[in-house]
Every structure is written in C-alpha cells, then in structure tokens.
PDB file of C-alpha atoms in Angstrom:
ATOM      1  CA  MET A 226     109.386 109.460 166.023  1.00 55.00           C
ATOM      2  CA  PHE A 227     107.971 109.024 162.519  1.00 65.00           C
ATOM      3  CA  SER A 228     105.251 111.826 163.039  1.00 62.00           C
ATOM      4  CA  SER A 229     107.596 114.185 163.086  1.00 66.00           C
ATOM      5  CA  ARG A 230     108.173 115.219 159.558  1.00 68.00           C
ATOM      6  CA  ARG A 231     110.347 117.650 158.071  1.00 72.00           C
ATOM      7  CA  SER A 232     108.479 119.673 155.771  1.00 77.00           C
ATOM      8  CA  ARG A 233     110.289 120.491 152.442  1.00 77.00           C
ATOM      9  CA  PRO A 234     111.519 123.831 152.486  1.00 80.00           C
ATOM     10  CA  SER A 235     109.654 126.409 149.726  1.00 85.00           C
ATOM     11  CA  ILE A 236     111.120 127.111 146.508  1.00 83.00           C
ATOM     12  CA  PRO A 237     111.670 130.864 146.102  1.00 86.00           C
ATOM     13  CA  ALA A 238     109.667 132.401 143.279  1.00 88.00           C
ATOM     14  CA  TRP A 239     111.920 133.148 140.395  1.00 89.00           C
ATOM     15  CA  ARG A 240     113.492 129.186 140.869  1.00 90.00           C
ATOM     16  CA  GLN A 241     110.346 128.062 140.060  1.00 92.00           C
ATOM     17  CA  ALA A 242     110.048 131.167 137.388  1.00 92.00           C
ATOM     18  CA  LEU A 243     113.601 129.729 135.883  1.00 93.00           C
ATOM     19  CA  GLU A 244     112.824 126.194 135.421  1.00 94.00           C
ATOM     20  CA  GLY A 245     109.661 126.748 133.757  1.00 94.00           C
ATOM     21  CA  VAL A 246     111.336 129.090 131.451  1.00 94.00           C
ATOM     22  CA  LEU A 247     114.360 126.507 130.877  1.00 95.00           C
ATOM     23  CA  LEU A 248     111.349 123.563 130.449  1.00 96.00           C
ATOM     24  CA  VAL A 249     109.497 125.800 127.915  1.00 95.00           C
ATOM     25  CA  MET A 250     112.650 126.296 126.199  1.00 96.00           C
ATOM     26  CA  LEU A 251     113.656 122.661 125.527  1.00 96.00           C
ATOM     27  CA  GLY A 252     110.016 121.722 124.304  1.00 95.00           C
ATOM     28  CA  VAL A 253     110.309 124.354 121.595  1.00 95.00           C
ATOM     29  CA  GLY A 254     113.668 123.800 121.092  1.00 94.00           C
ATOM     30  CA  LEU A 255     112.542 119.966 120.291  1.00 94.00           C
ATOM     31  CA  LEU A 256     109.714 120.546 118.659  1.00 94.00           C
ATOM     32  CA  ALA A 257     111.847 122.830 115.700  1.00 92.00           C
ATOM     33  CA  PHE A 258     114.301 119.870 115.934  1.00 90.00           C
ATOM     34  CA  LEU A 259     111.571 116.949 114.851  1.00 87.00           C
ATOM     35  CA  SER A 260     109.892 119.466 112.328  1.00 86.00           C
ATOM     36  CA  TRP A 261     113.507 120.156 110.798  1.00 84.00           C
ATOM     37  CA  LEU A 262     113.926 116.316 110.918  1.00 78.00           C
ATOM     38  CA  PRO A 263     111.873 115.123 107.603  1.00 74.00           C
ATOM     39  CA  GLN A 264     113.591 117.358 105.774  1.00 76.00           C
ATOM     40  CA  LYS A 265     116.431 115.521 106.250  1.00 74.00           C
ATOM     41  CA  ILE A 266     115.554 111.856 106.154  1.00 77.00           C
ATOM     42  CA  ASP A 267     112.943 110.012 104.995  1.00 79.00           C
ATOM     43  CA  ALA A 268     110.833 109.040 108.033  1.00 74.00           C
ATOM     44  CA  LEU A 269     108.995 105.931 106.238  1.00 80.00           C
ATOM     45  CA  VAL A 270     112.165 104.382 104.681  1.00 85.00           C
ATOM     46  CA  VAL A 271     114.104 104.624 108.931  1.00 84.00           C
ATOM     47  CA  VAL A 272     110.798 103.341 110.487  1.00 86.00           C
ATOM     48  CA  SER A 273     111.042 100.670 107.958  1.00 90.00           C
ATOM     49  CA  GLU A 274     114.424  99.117 107.648  1.00 93.00           C
ATOM     50  CA  ALA A 275     114.269  99.840 111.909  1.00 94.00           C
ATOM     51  CA  ILE A 276     111.081  96.892 111.241  1.00 96.00           C
ATOM     52  CA  ALA A 277     112.711  95.277 109.118  1.00 96.00           C
ATOM     53  CA  ASP A 278     116.123  94.864 110.771  1.00 97.00           C
ATOM     54  CA  LEU A 279     113.894  94.144 114.281  1.00 96.00           C
ATOM     55  CA  ILE A 280     112.553  91.011 112.586  1.00 97.00           C
ATOM     56  CA  ARG A 281     116.162  89.884 111.285  1.00 97.00           C
ATOM     57  CA  GLY A 282     117.710  89.752 114.639  1.00 97.00           C
ATOM     58  CA  LEU A 283     114.171  87.916 116.516  1.00 97.00           C
ATOM     59  CA  ALA A 284     114.627  85.271 113.522  1.00 97.00           C
ATOM     60  CA  GLN A 285     118.429  85.184 114.354  1.00 97.00           C
ATOM     61  CA  LEU A 286     117.688  85.070 118.843  1.00 97.00           C
ATOM     62  CA  LEU A 287     115.545  82.248 116.796  1.00 97.00           C
ATOM     63  CA  GLU A 288     117.584  80.424 115.707  1.00 97.00           C
ATOM     64  CA  ALA A 289     120.314  80.496 118.435  1.00 97.00           C
ATOM     65  CA  LEU A 290     117.575  79.691 120.691  1.00 97.00           C
ATOM     66  CA  LEU A 291     117.158  76.512 119.117  1.00 97.00           C
ATOM     67  CA  GLY A 292     120.940  75.892 118.287  1.00 97.00           C
ATOM     68  CA  ILE A 293     120.924  76.195 122.667  1.00 97.00           C
ATOM     69  CA  ALA A 294     118.225  73.274 122.523  1.00 97.00           C
ATOM     70  CA  ALA A 295     119.667  71.267 120.405  1.00 96.00           C
ATOM     71  CA  VAL A 296     123.011  71.160 122.465  1.00 96.00           C
ATOM     72  CA  ILE A 297     121.009  70.942 125.946  1.00 97.00           C
ATOM     73  CA  LEU A 298     119.225  67.703 124.536  1.00 96.00           C
ATOM     74  CA  LEU A 299     122.478  65.925 122.344  1.00 96.00           C
ATOM     75  CA  ALA A 300     124.125  66.288 126.323  1.00 96.00           C
ATOM     76  CA  LEU A 301     121.365  65.163 128.067  1.00 97.00           C
ATOM     77  CA  LEU A 302     120.924  62.069 125.741  1.00 97.00           C
ATOM     78  CA  LEU A 303     125.027  61.257 126.373  1.00 96.00           C
ATOM     79  CA  VAL A 304     124.488  61.874 130.009  1.00 97.00           C
ATOM     80  CA  ALA A 305     121.377  59.335 129.969  1.00 97.00           C
ATOM     81  CA  ALA A 306     123.426  56.814 127.611  1.00 97.00           C
ATOM     82  CA  LEU A 307     126.356  57.111 130.343  1.00 97.00           C
ATOM     83  CA  VAL A 308     124.007  56.389 132.595  1.00 97.00           C
ATOM     84  CA  ALA A 309     122.172  53.218 131.595  1.00 97.00           C
ATOM     85  CA  LEU A 310     125.669  52.092 130.471  1.00 97.00           C
ATOM     86  CA  LEU A 311     127.430  51.858 134.242  1.00 96.00           C
ATOM     87  CA  GLY A 312     123.124  50.951 135.400  1.00 96.00           C
ATOM     88  CA  GLY A 313     124.053  47.760 132.587  1.00 96.00           C
ATOM     89  CA  VAL A 314     127.780  47.218 133.497  1.00 95.00           C
ATOM     90  CA  VAL A 315     127.026  47.091 137.210  1.00 95.00           C
ATOM     91  CA  ARG A 316     124.257  44.867 137.059  1.00 95.00           C
ATOM     92  CA  LEU A 317     126.308  42.407 134.651  1.00 94.00           C
ATOM     93  CA  THR A 318     129.085  42.471 137.084  1.00 93.00           C
ATOM     94  CA  ARG A 319     126.668  41.918 140.182  1.00 93.00           C
ATOM     95  CA  ALA A 320     125.212  38.767 137.931  1.00 91.00           C
ATOM     96  CA  CYS A 321     128.190  37.013 137.434  1.00 91.00           C
ATOM     97  CA  TRP A 322     129.263  37.924 140.922  1.00 90.00           C
ATOM     98  CA  ARG A 323     126.060  35.527 142.429  1.00 89.00           C
ATOM     99  CA  SER A 324     126.553  33.250 139.413  1.00 88.00           C
ATOM    100  CA  SER A 325     130.013  32.765 140.510  1.00 88.00           C
ATOM    101  CA  SER A 326     129.639  32.773 143.947  1.00 87.00           C
ATOM    102  CA  SER A 327     126.588  30.313 143.787  1.00 83.00           C
ATOM    103  CA  SER A 328     127.949  27.388 141.620  1.00 79.00           C
ATOM    104  CA  SER A 329     131.682  27.515 144.253  1.00 74.00           C
ATOM    105  CA  GLY A 330     128.850  27.075 147.433  1.00 61.00           C
ATOM    106  CA  SER A 331     128.320  23.590 145.800  1.00 51.00           C
ATOM    107  CA  GLY A 332     124.946  24.457 144.064  1.00 50.00           C
ATOM    108  CA  ARG A 333     122.914  26.248 146.554  1.00 51.00           C
ATOM    109  CA  VAL A 334     122.659  30.011 147.268  1.00 52.00           C
ATOM    110  CA  MET A 335     124.533  31.394 150.257  1.00 53.00           C
ATOM    111  CA  ALA A 336     121.907  33.067 152.624  1.00 54.00           C
ATOM    112  CA  ARG A 337     122.336  36.299 153.817  1.00 58.00           C
ATOM    113  CA  PRO A 338     122.818  37.311 157.227  1.00 60.00           C
ATOM    114  CA  GLY A 339     119.758  38.217 159.029  1.00 59.00           C
ATOM    115  CA  SER A 340     117.555  36.430 156.131  1.00 57.00           C
ATOM    116  CA  GLY A 341     117.853  33.376 158.105  1.00 56.00           C
ATOM    117  CA  PRO A 342     114.268  31.782 160.607  1.00 58.00           C
ATOM    118  CA  SER A 343     113.896  33.856 163.370  1.00 57.00           C
ATOM    119  CA  PRO A 344     113.930  31.952 166.488  1.00 56.00           C
ATOM    120  CA  ARG A 345     109.882  31.863 167.316  1.00 58.00           C
ATOM    121  CA  SER A 346     109.974  30.313 164.085  1.00 54.00           C
ATOM    122  CA  ARG A 347     112.636  27.367 164.786  1.00 53.00           C
ATOM    123  CA  SER A 348     110.227  27.078 168.516  1.00 52.00           C
ATOM    124  CA  ALA A 349     107.237  26.833 166.127  1.00 53.00           C
ATOM    125  CA  GLN A 350     108.512  24.411 164.146  1.00 55.00           C
ATOM    126  CA  ARG A 351     109.253  21.819 166.758  1.00 50.00           C
TER     127      ARG A 351
END
C-alpha cells in the first residue's frame, strides 16, 4: 500500500530556466530597492524610533499586566471575605442552635442517633 510511491513528474527544462530567471530578477530588483532606500529616509532614525516604540509598547504591556493582576487580587480577596463571612454566620447559627436546644433539654445535651452505648458495652456493664 505505501511501498508503491508515485514519482513526481519531472519539470520541463524551459520552465526551470524561466523560474531561475524570474528569481534572479526579483533578487536584483530587491537589492536595487534596498540600495535606493537610504537616499529617501534616514535608516538610523527609523531604527531608533522603532526601538523606542517597542520599549514604550513593552512598558504599556507590563503596566496593563500589573493592572489585571491587581484586579484579580482584589477579586480573590472579595471571594475570601465572602467565604469567611458565610462560614462565620453558619458557625454562629450552629452555636446558637446548640445552646438553645441544650438549655431546653433540661441542662443536658441530646445524644445523636447511633452515638449511644453499643449492645456489647451494655452487656459488659452488667
């Protein structure tokens, strides 16, 4: 299945020569453009402005990342505060519920189901 690979058809010589000539012309044209370019603009000024813009952009990026980190930190502190508040309210409610049930139960704490002595311990007490 994979052993019989199709061979690529060979490219005609005239097409290969045409591609070569076109690539050479492209290279010569680009080199001519690059040699003409410094006459119209000052390359050193362009490079220094590009570097300055890059540095300003990186500074803005870092500032934005610090702003996002501050917002995330505040959101996490808000969630932690809400969790602590909710946990405290639940514990206070349970404590009030226990104290009211123990005071109405003639001073003793009501036993939970299944927490009493097991049948073996009763026979051991006898």
